[in-house]
Amino acid sequence: MGDKAHTHTGAAGRAQAADHPASVRNVVLVGHSGSGKTTLVEALALTAGALNRAGRVEDGGCVSDYDEIEHRQQRSVQLSLVPVTWDGIKINLLDTPGYADFVGELRAGLRAADAALFIVSASDGVDGSTRMVWEECAAVGMPRAIVVTHLEAARAGFEEMTRICAEAFGADDPDAVLPLYLPLHGPRHPDGHAPVTGLIGLLTQKLFDYSTGERKESEPGEDQLPLIEEARDRLIEGVIAESEDETLMDRYLGGEPVDVKTLIQDLERAVARGVFFPVLAAAPAAEGARQGLGTVELLELITRGFPTPLEREAPRVTTPDGRPRALRPCDPGESLVAEVVKTSSDPYVGRISLVRVFSGTLRADQTVHVSGHGLADRGHEDHDVDERIGALSTPFGKQQRPVSHVIAGDLACVAKLARAETGDTLSAKDDPLLMEPWQMPDPLLPLAIQAHSKPDEDKLSQGLARLVAEDPTMRLEQNQDTHQVVLWCLGEAHADVALERLRGRYGVQVDVVPHRVALRETFGSKAAGRGRHVKQSGGHGQYAICEIEIEPLPGGSGIEFVDKVVGGAVPRQFVPSVEKGVRAQAAKGVAAGHPLIDVRVTLVDGKAHSVDSSDAAFQTAGALALREAATDARIHLLEPVAEVGVLVGDDYVGAVMSDLSGRRGRVLGTEQTAGGRTLVRAEVPEIEIGRYAVDLRSLSHGTARFDRRYARHEPMPPQVAARVGEAARGGG
């Protein structure tokens, strides 16, 4: 790598539809917020000739013109595709958000890509969330490379960052994380910082000078070669260690020279196999310059070292009813299997679906089968429908460049798929198939909302449906217990974007209200009640009297109704009426308006009238009896308790356990897991973990994650119950 001259300008860098999977590279950029991913994408597009020197495409749009929210918030909030061409290879650059709230967009990018560039800022280092994504990629064997940015920062150092990356990413083999180039520094500034002006290729021993804004290749001076000797030897040994030629290491250690061409070929194969992870440096071009530092080297690595879609094992494919289906990998002539990796809405075009084609060929105006993805619990209905797709195009900023077809291995945008949502499978109409969905993070931050006005109420349901269709990490809940509409989000920033999209994109104004958990009531002791419903109003009256006894039952028992009437005091046909009335009142509650559970209600006596008794009268009497029993009884307020599992780095275990105890939690135990992490299991009242998704991120510096599931309802402490009651009476 690094031994070619490149002069791509203007139209030469435009990316159109690929003609063969071997001429495609799908690359996702991963890194924390502010690491420079979007800036790097623009620098690569400029070097590839897809942008002019002002960083604009020919019609005046900018490569980063994706979303108005991104401009206002000054951060990426969604997955973006920027295709460019280099050496006849189409490179689909997938720029992902770095903020943890938008990890769903990151996961979609990982699904669509065949290799990953991990972007690390020299001024910030490697954060915990980036390490976790690295481990995810390692688990599936995804090829990776590391790009160090922000070398212009005063305290930045490429050599130090390489060491940090080796420690963070090379746990199994630090010698698999090594630089391909060393930076060349220009004259030192008054503050002591020497800017990086070029690179030295360690394998080729070539010097690449970027100081003029144009990459110029030359031979290094005699005084520069000793500076790279140690790093070059280590790189050669690292490459040879991963060589498929098992005799090469012995020959090298025996003093036999190794041809540079052989080393480069072995390096490219090791990168493509995901066993060697090169470190490169990159920086955007200076104003008026055409090439940013390291961008040519990075494009060379992508085109020559990263795998083609042909080398990727596709996700499992079945028929819609679950029968496995074998397909030739990434074959344009096979049955169509494509997946919607992102859904967005354009005010002029309508819904736009970003699609990765895994098999077959997708053509404009084709009728396809859309298969649902099993996320009904998040408001995404399963479906199997046929749809006619609209135009196909490749995006660049806000532009859409039309294409006639998209082959296996490539990505493109599909217009006007009315039913397809993120994660859905597109397949041939006469051969419907379904891809195994990728893992979606579970949204654990509740956002209770209500329409701001009557006109907003009319538009709310459609706006929410469109919102969750775009974002499968969001869950829509219509809570039957609290009668609240709840959007479950990944964090505060995720919630803010959801609200802004409702307002700006769908014209729906909503108010955020306090989220309520589903409380319950139960009897704390035995009690008895008498229900008397006797009315005379001319003609048939209403007459029903019943007496009941109540006793508490163990948690999870529900409502148990027992008939112990003797002598026909309550005629047999009216016993079910009493039970119906009791259950109806229990659903409404007997003290604070929360459903009554875990009691046995025994009908022991009553009276009836031969003419005036009726089903309705005994239902009313049953409800009255239950209410009367509650007036003199001790009623407990029950709160839901969740079983929580927190996966956290060992350094933060103590802080997490202390925090859980402060939330009235009971720690059940801990379990050591791989990667220096501990799984903490606890039971915590749900009322105490409404904001735990936000608080845990702050507590663990973004390195922990948790899951939760309902365990049971149990009595709330009196002081907490009193506080909840006061809040309810005060409307808050």
CSV table of C-alpha atoms in Angstrom, one decimal, residues 213-415:
chain,number,residue,atom,x,y,z
A,213,GLY,CA,-2.2,20.2,0.0
A,214,GLU,CA,-1.2,17.7,-2.7
A,215,ARG,CA,0.3,14.4,-1.8
A,216,LYS,CA,3.9,14.1,-3.1
A,217,GLU,CA,5.9,10.9,-2.9
A,218,SER,CA,9.6,10.8,-2.4
A,219,GLU,CA,12.5,8.9,-0.9
A,220,PRO,CA,13.2,9.5,2.8
A,221,GLY,CA,16.5,11.1,3.8
A,222,GLU,CA,19.3,9.0,5.3
A,223,ASP,CA,18.6,10.7,8.6
A,224,GLN,CA,15.0,9.6,8.6
A,225,LEU,CA,15.4,5.9,8.0
A,226,PRO,CA,16.8,5.1,11.5
A,227,LEU,CA,13.7,6.7,13.0
A,228,ILE,CA,11.5,4.1,11.5
A,229,GLU,CA,13.7,1.0,11.8
A,230,GLU,CA,12.2,-0.3,15.1
A,231,ALA,CA,8.6,0.3,14.1
A,232,ARG,CA,9.2,-1.2,10.7
A,233,ASP,CA,10.8,-4.4,12.2
A,234,ARG,CA,7.8,-4.8,14.6
A,235,LEU,CA,5.3,-4.3,11.7
A,236,ILE,CA,7.0,-6.8,9.5
A,237,GLU,CA,7.1,-9.4,12.4
A,238,GLY,CA,3.4,-8.7,13.1
A,239,VAL,CA,2.4,-9.2,9.4
A,240,ILE,CA,4.5,-12.3,9.1
A,241,ALA,CA,3.0,-13.8,12.2
A,242,GLU,CA,-0.4,-13.7,10.5
A,243,SER,CA,0.9,-14.9,7.1
A,244,GLU,CA,-0.6,-18.0,5.6
A,245,ASP,CA,3.0,-19.0,4.6
A,246,GLU,CA,4.1,-20.8,7.8
A,247,THR,CA,7.7,-20.9,6.7
A,248,LEU,CA,8.0,-17.1,6.2
A,249,MET,CA,8.7,-16.3,9.9
A,250,ASP,CA,11.6,-18.9,10.1
A,251,ARG,CA,13.1,-17.5,6.9
A,252,TYR,CA,12.8,-13.9,8.1
A,253,LEU,CA,14.3,-14.7,11.5
A,254,GLY,CA,17.1,-16.6,9.7
A,255,GLY,CA,18.1,-13.4,8.0
A,256,GLU,CA,16.4,-14.0,4.6
A,257,PRO,CA,15.1,-10.7,3.2
A,258,VAL,CA,11.3,-10.6,2.5
A,259,ASP,CA,10.0,-8.9,-0.6
A,260,VAL,CA,7.9,-5.8,0.1
A,261,LYS,CA,5.3,-7.0,-2.4
A,262,THR,CA,4.9,-10.2,-0.4
A,263,LEU,CA,4.6,-8.3,2.8
A,264,ILE,CA,1.9,-6.0,1.4
A,265,GLN,CA,0.0,-9.0,0.1
A,266,ASP,CA,0.2,-10.8,3.4
A,267,LEU,CA,-0.9,-7.5,5.2
A,268,GLU,CA,-3.9,-7.1,2.9
A,269,ARG,CA,-5.0,-10.8,3.5
A,270,ALA,CA,-4.5,-10.5,7.3
A,271,VAL,CA,-6.6,-7.3,7.4
A,272,ALA,CA,-9.4,-8.9,5.2
A,273,ARG,CA,-9.5,-11.9,7.5
A,274,GLY,CA,-9.9,-9.7,10.6
A,275,VAL,CA,-6.7,-10.9,12.4
A,276,PHE,CA,-4.5,-7.7,11.9
A,277,PHE,CA,-5.7,-4.2,12.7
A,278,PRO,CA,-3.6,-1.4,11.1
A,279,VAL,CA,-3.4,2.0,12.7
A,280,LEU,CA,-3.3,5.1,10.4
A,281,ALA,CA,-3.4,8.8,10.9
A,282,ALA,CA,-5.7,11.2,9.1
A,283,ALA,CA,-6.6,14.9,9.0
A,284,PRO,CA,-8.8,17.1,6.8
A,285,ALA,CA,-7.4,19.1,4.0
A,286,ALA,CA,-6.4,22.7,4.7
A,287,GLU,CA,-8.5,25.4,3.1
A,288,GLY,CA,-8.0,25.3,-0.7
A,289,ALA,CA,-6.1,22.0,-0.5
A,290,ARG,CA,-7.4,18.9,-2.4
A,291,GLN,CA,-6.1,16.1,-0.2
A,292,GLY,CA,-6.2,15.6,3.6
A,293,LEU,CA,-3.4,14.0,5.4
A,294,GLY,CA,-3.6,10.2,5.2
A,295,THR,CA,-6.7,10.1,3.1
A,296,VAL,CA,-5.0,8.4,0.1
A,297,GLU,CA,-3.5,5.8,2.3
A,298,LEU,CA,-6.8,5.2,3.9
A,299,LEU,CA,-8.6,4.8,0.6
A,300,GLU,CA,-5.9,2.4,-0.5
A,301,LEU,CA,-6.4,0.3,2.6
A,302,ILE,CA,-10.2,0.2,2.1
A,303,THR,CA,-10.0,-0.8,-1.6
A,304,ARG,CA,-7.1,-3.3,-1.2
A,305,GLY,CA,-7.2,-4.6,2.3
A,306,PHE,CA,-10.9,-4.6,3.3
A,307,PRO,CA,-13.0,-7.6,2.1
A,308,THR,CA,-15.6,-7.6,-0.7
A,309,PRO,CA,-19.2,-8.5,0.0
A,310,LEU,CA,-18.4,-11.8,-1.5
A,311,GLU,CA,-16.3,-12.7,1.5
A,312,ARG,CA,-19.0,-12.0,4.1
A,313,GLU,CA,-21.3,-14.7,5.4
A,314,ALA,CA,-24.8,-13.4,5.1
A,315,PRO,CA,-27.3,-13.5,8.0
A,316,ARG,CA,-29.5,-16.6,8.3
A,317,VAL,CA,-32.4,-16.6,5.8
A,318,THR,CA,-35.7,-18.5,6.2
A,319,THR,CA,-39.1,-18.6,4.5
A,320,PRO,CA,-41.7,-16.5,6.4
A,321,ASP,CA,-42.9,-19.6,8.2
A,322,GLY,CA,-39.4,-20.4,9.5
A,323,ARG,CA,-38.0,-23.0,7.1
A,324,PRO,CA,-34.3,-22.5,6.5
A,325,ARG,CA,-33.3,-21.4,3.0
A,326,ALA,CA,-29.8,-21.8,1.5
A,327,LEU,CA,-28.6,-19.2,-1.0
A,328,ARG,CA,-25.3,-18.7,-2.8
A,329,PRO,CA,-23.6,-15.9,-1.0
A,330,CYS,CA,-23.9,-12.5,-2.6
A,331,ASP,CA,-24.9,-13.7,-6.0
A,332,PRO,CA,-26.7,-11.1,-8.2
A,333,GLY,CA,-28.4,-13.9,-10.1
A,334,GLU,CA,-29.9,-15.5,-7.0
A,335,SER,CA,-33.3,-14.9,-5.4
A,336,LEU,CA,-33.6,-11.3,-4.1
A,337,VAL,CA,-32.9,-10.8,-0.4
A,338,ALA,CA,-32.4,-7.2,0.8
A,339,GLU,CA,-32.9,-5.6,4.1
A,340,VAL,CA,-34.0,-2.1,5.2
A,341,VAL,CA,-31.3,-0.8,7.4
A,342,LYS,CA,-32.7,2.7,7.9
A,343,THR,CA,-36.0,4.5,7.3
A,344,SER,CA,-36.4,8.3,7.0
A,345,SER,CA,-39.0,10.7,5.8
A,346,ASP,CA,-38.5,13.5,3.3
A,347,PRO,CA,-41.1,16.3,3.2
A,348,TYR,CA,-41.1,16.2,-0.6
A,349,VAL,CA,-40.3,12.6,-1.5
A,350,GLY,CA,-42.0,10.8,1.4
A,351,ARG,CA,-40.6,7.7,3.0
A,352,ILE,CA,-37.0,6.7,2.0
A,353,SER,CA,-35.6,3.3,2.8
A,354,LEU,CA,-31.8,2.7,2.9
A,355,VAL,CA,-31.4,-0.9,1.7
A,356,ARG,CA,-28.5,-3.4,1.7
A,357,VAL,CA,-28.9,-6.1,-1.0
A,358,PHE,CA,-27.5,-9.4,0.2
A,359,SER,CA,-28.6,-11.6,-2.7
A,360,GLY,CA,-30.1,-11.1,-6.1
A,361,THR,CA,-30.7,-7.8,-7.9
A,362,LEU,CA,-33.1,-5.0,-6.9
A,363,ARG,CA,-34.6,-3.1,-9.8
A,364,ALA,CA,-36.5,0.1,-10.0
A,365,ASP,CA,-40.4,-0.2,-10.1
A,366,GLN,CA,-40.1,-3.8,-9.1
A,367,THR,CA,-42.8,-5.4,-7.0
A,368,VAL,CA,-41.3,-7.0,-3.9
A,369,HIS,CA,-42.5,-8.9,-0.9
A,370,VAL,CA,-42.0,-7.1,2.5
A,371,SER,CA,-41.7,-9.4,5.5
A,372,GLY,CA,-42.0,-8.1,9.1
A,373,HIS,CA,-39.4,-8.5,11.8
A,374,GLY,CA,-41.0,-9.6,15.0
A,375,LEU,CA,-40.9,-6.3,17.0
A,376,ALA,CA,-44.6,-6.1,17.7
A,377,ASP,CA,-43.8,-5.4,21.4
A,378,ARG,CA,-42.2,-2.1,20.2
A,379,GLY,CA,-45.2,-0.9,18.1
A,380,HIS,CA,-43.9,-2.5,14.9
A,381,GLU,CA,-46.5,-4.9,13.6
A,382,ASP,CA,-45.5,-8.1,11.8
A,383,HIS,CA,-46.5,-8.1,8.2
A,384,ASP,CA,-46.2,-10.0,4.9
A,385,VAL,CA,-47.3,-7.7,2.1
A,386,ASP,CA,-46.4,-7.0,-1.5
A,387,GLU,CA,-45.3,-3.5,-2.4
A,388,ARG,CA,-44.2,-1.8,-5.6
A,389,ILE,CA,-41.0,0.1,-4.9
A,390,GLY,CA,-40.4,3.5,-6.3
A,391,ALA,CA,-37.2,5.0,-7.7
A,392,LEU,CA,-33.7,3.7,-6.7
A,393,SER,CA,-31.0,6.1,-6.0
A,394,THR,CA,-27.6,6.6,-4.4
A,395,PRO,CA,-27.5,9.4,-1.8
A,396,PHE,CA,-24.9,12.1,-1.4
A,397,GLY,CA,-25.9,14.6,1.3
A,398,LYS,CA,-29.4,15.7,0.3
A,399,GLN,CA,-29.0,14.7,-3.3
A,400,GLN,CA,-30.4,11.4,-4.7
A,401,ARG,CA,-28.7,10.2,-7.9
A,402,PRO,CA,-31.0,7.8,-9.8
A,403,VAL,CA,-29.9,4.2,-10.6
A,404,SER,CA,-31.7,1.5,-12.5
A,405,HIS,CA,-30.7,-1.4,-10.3
A,406,VAL,CA,-28.7,-2.5,-7.3
A,407,ILE,CA,-26.8,-5.7,-7.2
A,408,ALA,CA,-26.0,-8.0,-4.3
A,409,GLY,CA,-23.4,-6.4,-2.0
A,410,ASP,CA,-24.4,-2.8,-2.7
A,411,LEU,CA,-26.5,-0.3,-0.9
A,412,ALA,CA,-29.1,2.2,-2.3
A,413,CYS,CA,-32.1,4.2,-1.3
A,414,VAL,CA,-35.6,3.1,-2.2
A,415,ALA,CA,-38.5,5.6,-2.4
